[in-house]
Amino acid sequence: MAEGILELKSINRRYVQGSKELVILNNANFTLKRGEMVALVAPSGTGKSTMLHIAGLLEYPDGGDVIINGQPCAGLSDDRRTEIRRRDIGFVYQFHHLLPEFTALENVMMPQLISGLAPAEAKERAEQLLNYMKVGKRAEHRPAELSGGEQQRVAIARAVANAPLVLLADEPTGNLDPGTAHYVFDALEALVRHSGLAALIATHNAELAARMDRRVTLRDGKIVDLDATLAKSSR
C-alpha cells in the first residue's frame, strides 16, 4: 500500500456567524498517498477551500492535526509551519496570482531563490518546467501578455518549482473555457504522474474529476470517499 504523505486527523473547524455556529469540518479524517491524484468535489460554500487551507498549513483547525510526510504540525511554531509549507507543499489557485512585474521565467524562479537556490540553478529548473508545461517559448513574457491557459500553466510550474511532496489546487481550471481547461489539466496530470507528486484538486468539472484516482466530498462535516460510497451502494 502506498504511503500516506498528507493526513488530516480528527480535524474540526467551525465559524461563528452572528448567533449561529457554522460547522465546516467535524472530526474529519483524510489520507493522501504518494503519487495519488484525488478530486475534491462538493458544492460551493461547503468548505473545500477551508479544507485545502488547513491541509496546506495556511489556516489552523480548531482541533485535530495535519501530518505531512510523518510530521505532526499541530504544535509547531509559525516559522516551522512556514518552512514545511515552503518546502513540501505547492499551491495552485483558480486565479494564477503570478507577480505582474516579472516574466514567466522569473515567476517560476522566485520560490527557488527564496529557498536559497543559486540563480543559475533556479533559472535552469524554471526553464525545464516551463518547457514541460509547453510554455517555454513564453518565458520572457509577463503575465498580462499570456493567455489564461498559459498563465495557469506558468502558475502550475511555479507551484512545483521547489519539488514539493504535495500539490493542493483550488479550482485550477475554474476560470478557463472547457477546451483550455482540458488542455491545462492534461499538462497538470502529466506533471503529477511523471513526478510522483500527491495531488488534492478541488474541481466542479465532473469530467476532470473522473480522470483522477478517486473522488472525495464534504458531507455533514466529514470527508467522504465518493467512489467507495457508490461501490457500496451498488452491491
mmCIF file of C-alpha atoms in Angstrom:
data_model
loop_
_atom_site.group_PDB
_atom_site.id
_atom_site.type_symbol
_atom_site.label_atom_id
_atom_site.label_comp_id
_atom_site.label_asym_id
_atom_site.label_seq_id
_atom_site.Cartn_x
_atom_site.Cartn_y
_atom_site.Cartn_z
ATOM 1 C CA MET A 1 0.000 0.000 0.000
ATOM 2 C CA ALA A 2 1.290 3.456 -0.907
ATOM 3 C CA GLU A 3 2.464 5.597 1.971
ATOM 4 C CA GLY A 4 0.300 8.441 3.243
ATOM 5 C CA ILE A 5 2.096 11.737 2.616
ATOM 6 C CA LEU A 6 -0.680 14.047 3.866
ATOM 7 C CA GLU A 7 -3.050 13.126 6.679
ATOM 8 C CA LEU A 8 -5.854 15.050 8.291
ATOM 9 C CA LYS A 9 -6.575 13.573 11.715
ATOM 10 C CA SER A 10 -9.829 14.346 13.538
ATOM 11 C CA ILE A 11 -9.975 17.867 12.107
ATOM 12 C CA ASN A 12 -12.551 20.288 13.475
ATOM 13 C CA ARG A 13 -13.309 23.727 12.015
ATOM 14 C CA ARG A 14 -16.208 25.975 12.907
ATOM 15 C CA TYR A 15 -17.095 29.573 12.151
ATOM 16 C CA VAL A 16 -19.398 31.816 14.167
ATOM 17 C CA GLN A 17 -21.782 33.937 12.102
ATOM 18 C CA GLY A 18 -23.795 36.196 14.378
ATOM 19 C CA SER A 19 -25.637 33.907 16.765
ATOM 20 C CA LYS A 20 -25.076 30.820 14.606
ATOM 21 C CA GLU A 21 -22.200 28.379 14.542
ATOM 22 C CA LEU A 22 -21.303 27.007 11.124
ATOM 23 C CA VAL A 23 -19.662 23.578 11.251
ATOM 24 C CA ILE A 24 -17.320 23.039 8.296
ATOM 25 C CA LEU A 25 -15.288 20.039 9.470
ATOM 26 C CA ASN A 26 -16.368 17.771 12.297
ATOM 27 C CA ASN A 27 -13.813 15.176 13.408
ATOM 28 C CA ALA A 28 -12.860 14.780 9.732
ATOM 29 C CA ASN A 29 -10.185 12.366 8.531
ATOM 30 C CA PHE A 30 -8.395 12.062 5.208
ATOM 31 C CA THR A 31 -5.233 10.453 3.819
ATOM 32 C CA LEU A 32 -3.490 11.364 0.569
ATOM 33 C CA LYS A 33 -0.947 8.831 -0.665
ATOM 34 C CA ARG A 34 2.237 9.331 -2.627
ATOM 35 C CA GLY A 35 1.623 9.524 -6.365
ATOM 36 C CA GLU A 36 -2.147 9.807 -5.912
ATOM 37 C CA MET A 37 -4.467 12.328 -7.568
ATOM 38 C CA VAL A 38 -7.667 12.930 -5.600
ATOM 39 C CA ALA A 39 -10.569 15.104 -6.727
ATOM 40 C CA LEU A 40 -12.344 17.151 -4.060
ATOM 41 C CA VAL A 41 -15.868 17.697 -5.364
ATOM 42 C CA ALA A 42 -18.564 19.490 -3.377
ATOM 43 C CA PRO A 43 -20.998 22.380 -3.850
ATOM 44 C CA SER A 44 -19.778 25.935 -3.284
ATOM 45 C CA GLY A 45 -19.867 27.011 0.336
ATOM 46 C CA THR A 46 -19.341 23.557 1.817
ATOM 47 C CA GLY A 47 -15.740 24.185 2.882
ATOM 48 C CA LYS A 48 -13.494 22.953 0.069
ATOM 49 C CA SER A 49 -11.201 25.964 0.325
ATOM 50 C CA THR A 50 -11.126 25.695 4.115
ATOM 51 C CA MET A 51 -10.085 22.057 3.875
ATOM 52 C CA LEU A 52 -7.303 22.943 1.411
ATOM 53 C CA HIS A 53 -6.104 25.831 3.568
ATOM 54 C CA ILE A 54 -5.928 23.600 6.633
ATOM 55 C CA ALA A 55 -4.179 20.835 4.685
ATOM 56 C CA GLY A 56 -1.677 23.377 3.370
ATOM 57 C CA LEU A 57 -0.985 24.876 6.824
ATOM 58 C CA LEU A 58 -2.421 28.223 5.766
ATOM 59 C CA GLU A 59 -5.183 28.002 8.362
ATOM 60 C CA TYR A 60 -5.319 26.449 11.827
ATOM 61 C CA PRO A 61 -8.053 23.926 12.654
ATOM 62 C CA ASP A 62 -9.970 24.249 15.889
ATOM 63 C CA GLY A 63 -8.904 20.721 16.762
ATOM 64 C CA GLY A 64 -7.071 17.748 15.310
ATOM 65 C CA ASP A 65 -3.784 17.576 13.451
ATOM 66 C CA VAL A 66 -2.288 17.801 9.988
ATOM 67 C CA ILE A 67 0.533 15.341 9.362
ATOM 68 C CA ILE A 68 2.839 15.959 6.405
ATOM 69 C CA ASN A 69 5.411 13.326 5.497
ATOM 70 C CA GLY A 70 5.138 11.906 9.019
ATOM 71 C CA GLN A 71 5.492 15.292 10.755
ATOM 72 C CA PRO A 72 2.598 16.312 13.049
ATOM 73 C CA CYS A 73 2.058 20.053 12.620
ATOM 74 C CA ALA A 74 -0.418 20.998 15.357
ATOM 75 C CA GLY A 75 2.188 22.091 17.885
ATOM 76 C CA LEU A 76 4.657 23.707 15.515
ATOM 77 C CA SER A 77 5.616 27.378 15.539
ATOM 78 C CA ASP A 78 4.548 29.662 12.703
ATOM 79 C CA ASP A 79 8.122 29.721 11.400
ATOM 80 C CA ARG A 80 8.314 25.931 11.303
ATOM 81 C CA ARG A 81 4.926 25.678 9.580
ATOM 82 C CA THR A 82 6.108 28.214 7.004
ATOM 83 C CA GLU A 83 9.265 26.175 6.419
ATOM 84 C CA ILE A 84 7.264 22.983 5.812
ATOM 85 C CA ARG A 85 4.777 24.806 3.597
ATOM 86 C CA ARG A 86 7.568 26.328 1.511
ATOM 87 C CA ARG A 87 9.447 23.049 1.147
ATOM 88 C CA ASP A 88 6.771 20.366 0.945
ATOM 89 C CA ILE A 89 3.576 21.978 -0.401
ATOM 90 C CA GLY A 90 2.727 23.557 -3.733
ATOM 91 C CA PHE A 91 -0.420 25.636 -4.290
ATOM 92 C CA VAL A 92 -2.428 26.390 -7.433
ATOM 93 C CA TYR A 93 -5.487 28.633 -7.287
ATOM 94 C CA GLN A 94 -8.361 29.484 -9.611
ATOM 95 C CA PHE A 95 -6.647 32.795 -10.360
ATOM 96 C CA HIS A 96 -2.983 32.449 -11.271
ATOM 97 C CA HIS A 97 -1.603 35.034 -8.763
ATOM 98 C CA LEU A 98 1.541 35.500 -10.833
ATOM 99 C CA LEU A 99 3.587 38.592 -10.000
ATOM 100 C CA PRO A 100 2.690 41.023 -12.804
ATOM 101 C CA GLU A 101 6.008 42.874 -12.936
ATOM 102 C CA PHE A 102 8.052 39.712 -13.504
ATOM 103 C CA THR A 103 8.324 37.440 -16.536
ATOM 104 C CA ALA A 104 7.051 33.866 -16.566
ATOM 105 C CA LEU A 105 10.615 32.662 -16.078
ATOM 106 C CA GLU A 106 11.201 34.991 -13.126
ATOM 107 C CA ASN A 107 7.907 33.947 -11.521
ATOM 108 C CA VAL A 108 8.983 30.293 -11.572
ATOM 109 C CA MET A 109 12.473 31.172 -10.338
ATOM 110 C CA MET A 110 11.150 33.211 -7.401
ATOM 111 C CA PRO A 111 10.235 30.426 -4.933
ATOM 112 C CA GLN A 112 13.538 28.702 -5.647
ATOM 113 C CA LEU A 113 15.526 31.858 -4.957
ATOM 114 C CA ILE A 114 13.597 32.396 -1.718
ATOM 115 C CA SER A 115 14.573 28.865 -0.694
ATOM 116 C CA GLY A 116 18.228 29.680 -1.273
ATOM 117 C CA LEU A 117 18.905 28.050 -4.648
ATOM 118 C CA ALA A 118 21.614 29.676 -6.757
ATOM 119 C CA PRO A 119 20.212 31.862 -9.584
ATOM 120 C CA ALA A 120 21.770 29.753 -12.325
ATOM 121 C CA GLU A 121 20.221 26.560 -10.937
ATOM 122 C CA ALA A 122 16.856 28.250 -10.386
ATOM 123 C CA LYS A 123 16.884 29.519 -13.964
ATOM 124 C CA GLU A 124 17.714 26.077 -15.377
ATOM 125 C CA ARG A 125 14.933 24.360 -13.427
ATOM 126 C CA ALA A 126 12.439 27.113 -14.289
ATOM 127 C CA GLU A 127 13.244 26.708 -17.985
ATOM 128 C CA GLN A 128 12.803 22.933 -17.734
ATOM 129 C CA LEU A 129 9.420 23.293 -16.030
ATOM 130 C CA LEU A 130 8.143 25.886 -18.484
ATOM 131 C CA ASN A 131 9.196 23.675 -21.385
ATOM 132 C CA TYR A 132 7.489 20.697 -19.755
ATOM 133 C CA MET A 133 4.312 22.746 -19.390
ATOM 134 C CA LYS A 134 4.666 23.778 -23.059
ATOM 135 C CA VAL A 135 5.081 27.476 -22.358
ATOM 136 C CA GLY A 136 8.863 27.640 -22.708
ATOM 137 C CA LYS A 137 8.587 29.988 -25.685
ATOM 138 C CA ARG A 138 6.702 32.446 -23.489
ATOM 139 C CA ALA A 139 9.354 32.517 -20.741
ATOM 140 C CA GLU A 140 10.254 36.191 -21.238
ATOM 141 C CA HIS A 141 6.651 37.402 -21.340
ATOM 142 C CA ARG A 142 4.899 38.988 -18.375
ATOM 143 C CA PRO A 143 1.567 37.561 -17.143
ATOM 144 C CA ALA A 144 -0.520 40.239 -18.884
ATOM 145 C CA GLU A 145 0.970 39.116 -22.205
ATOM 146 C CA LEU A 146 -0.093 35.496 -21.687
ATOM 147 C CA SER A 147 -3.424 33.799 -22.367
ATOM 148 C CA GLY A 148 -5.453 32.414 -19.483
ATOM 149 C CA GLY A 149 -4.282 28.878 -20.192
ATOM 150 C CA GLU A 150 -0.659 29.996 -20.409
ATOM 151 C CA GLN A 151 -0.937 31.920 -17.146
ATOM 152 C CA GLN A 152 -2.289 28.865 -15.369
ATOM 153 C CA ARG A 153 0.421 26.580 -16.762
ATOM 154 C CA VAL A 154 3.062 29.028 -15.528
ATOM 155 C CA ALA A 155 1.326 29.049 -12.128
ATOM 156 C CA ILE A 156 1.498 25.239 -12.025
ATOM 157 C CA ALA A 157 5.193 25.339 -12.918
ATOM 158 C CA ARG A 158 5.773 27.827 -10.107
ATOM 159 C CA ALA A 159 3.833 25.642 -7.650
ATOM 160 C CA VAL A 160 6.165 22.683 -8.226
ATOM 161 C CA ALA A 161 9.389 24.680 -8.641
ATOM 162 C CA ASN A 162 10.711 23.562 -5.240
ATOM 163 C CA ALA A 163 9.785 19.911 -5.900
ATOM 164 C CA PRO A 164 7.110 19.691 -3.176
ATOM 165 C CA LEU A 165 5.670 16.427 -1.894
ATOM 166 C CA VAL A 166 2.056 17.625 -2.074
ATOM 167 C CA LEU A 167 0.213 19.754 -4.601
ATOM 168 C CA LEU A 168 -3.022 21.439 -3.474
ATOM 169 C CA ALA A 169 -5.142 23.002 -6.215
ATOM 170 C CA ASP A 170 -8.336 25.010 -5.703
ATOM 171 C CA GLU A 171 -10.387 25.029 -8.925
ATOM 172 C CA PRO A 172 -7.242 25.352 -11.098
ATOM 173 C CA THR A 173 -9.269 25.362 -14.337
ATOM 174 C CA GLY A 174 -12.306 27.213 -12.994
ATOM 175 C CA ASN A 175 -11.605 30.440 -14.909
ATOM 176 C CA LEU A 176 -10.935 28.721 -18.238
ATOM 177 C CA ASP A 177 -13.171 27.737 -21.139
ATOM 178 C CA PRO A 178 -13.775 23.945 -21.469
ATOM 179 C CA GLY A 179 -11.186 23.373 -24.202
ATOM 180 C CA THR A 180 -8.467 25.317 -22.412
ATOM 181 C CA ALA A 181 -9.399 23.676 -19.105
ATOM 182 C CA HIS A 182 -8.784 20.216 -20.548
ATOM 183 C CA TYR A 183 -5.507 21.349 -22.097
ATOM 184 C CA VAL A 184 -4.278 22.770 -18.784
ATOM 185 C CA PHE A 185 -5.437 19.695 -16.869
ATOM 186 C CA ASP A 186 -3.609 17.438 -19.351
ATOM 187 C CA ALA A 187 -0.389 19.280 -18.526
ATOM 188 C CA LEU A 188 -1.102 19.179 -14.786
ATOM 189 C CA GLU A 189 -1.894 15.465 -14.822
ATOM 190 C CA ALA A 190 1.231 14.639 -16.844
ATOM 191 C CA LEU A 191 3.368 16.602 -14.406
ATOM 192 C CA VAL A 192 1.847 14.913 -11.353
ATOM 193 C CA ARG A 193 2.150 11.419 -12.849
ATOM 194 C CA HIS A 194 5.708 11.991 -14.009
ATOM 195 C CA SER A 195 6.951 13.461 -10.729
ATOM 196 C CA GLY A 196 5.106 11.175 -8.309
ATOM 197 C CA LEU A 197 3.513 14.123 -6.531
ATOM 198 C CA ALA A 198 0.493 13.623 -4.314
ATOM 199 C CA ALA A 199 -2.258 15.962 -5.519
ATOM 200 C CA LEU A 200 -5.555 17.065 -3.980
ATOM 201 C CA ILE A 201 -7.550 19.048 -6.530
ATOM 202 C CA ALA A 202 -10.842 20.807 -5.861
ATOM 203 C CA THR A 203 -12.934 20.967 -9.018
ATOM 204 C CA HIS A 204 -16.519 21.367 -10.209
ATOM 205 C CA ASN A 205 -15.636 19.686 -13.510
ATOM 206 C CA ALA A 206 -17.056 16.150 -13.411
ATOM 207 C CA GLU A 207 -15.050 15.016 -16.440
ATOM 208 C CA LEU A 208 -11.761 16.089 -14.901
ATOM 209 C CA ALA A 209 -12.704 14.589 -11.529
ATOM 210 C CA ALA A 210 -13.394 11.245 -13.215
ATOM 211 C CA ARG A 211 -9.825 11.151 -14.545
ATOM 212 C CA MET A 212 -8.324 11.163 -11.056
ATOM 213 C CA ASP A 213 -7.635 8.149 -8.868
ATOM 214 C CA ARG A 214 -10.613 8.780 -6.585
ATOM 215 C CA ARG A 215 -13.108 11.433 -5.569
ATOM 216 C CA VAL A 216 -13.938 12.757 -2.111
ATOM 217 C CA THR A 217 -16.582 15.198 -0.935
ATOM 218 C CA LEU A 218 -17.601 17.047 2.221
ATOM 219 C CA ARG A 219 -20.779 15.826 3.850
ATOM 220 C CA ASP A 220 -22.020 16.790 7.335
ATOM 221 C CA GLY A 221 -18.533 17.897 8.279
ATOM 222 C CA LYS A 222 -16.928 14.623 7.209
ATOM 223 C CA ILE A 223 -14.605 13.899 4.294
ATOM 224 C CA VAL A 224 -16.325 11.103 2.384
ATOM 225 C CA ASP A 225 -14.825 8.870 -0.301
ATOM 226 C CA LEU A 226 -17.408 9.103 -3.077
ATOM 227 C CA ASP A 227 -16.206 6.136 -5.087
ATOM 228 C CA ALA A 228 -16.224 3.824 -2.062
ATOM 229 C CA THR A 229 -19.734 5.046 -1.176
ATOM 230 C CA LEU A 230 -21.022 4.424 -4.719
ATOM 231 C CA ALA A 231 -19.410 0.986 -4.851
ATOM 232 C CA LYS A 232 -21.040 0.064 -1.546
ATOM 233 C CA SER A 233 -24.496 1.302 -2.623
ATOM 234 C CA SER A 234 -24.327 -0.632 -5.907
ATOM 235 C CA ARG A 235 -23.830 -4.007 -4.213
#
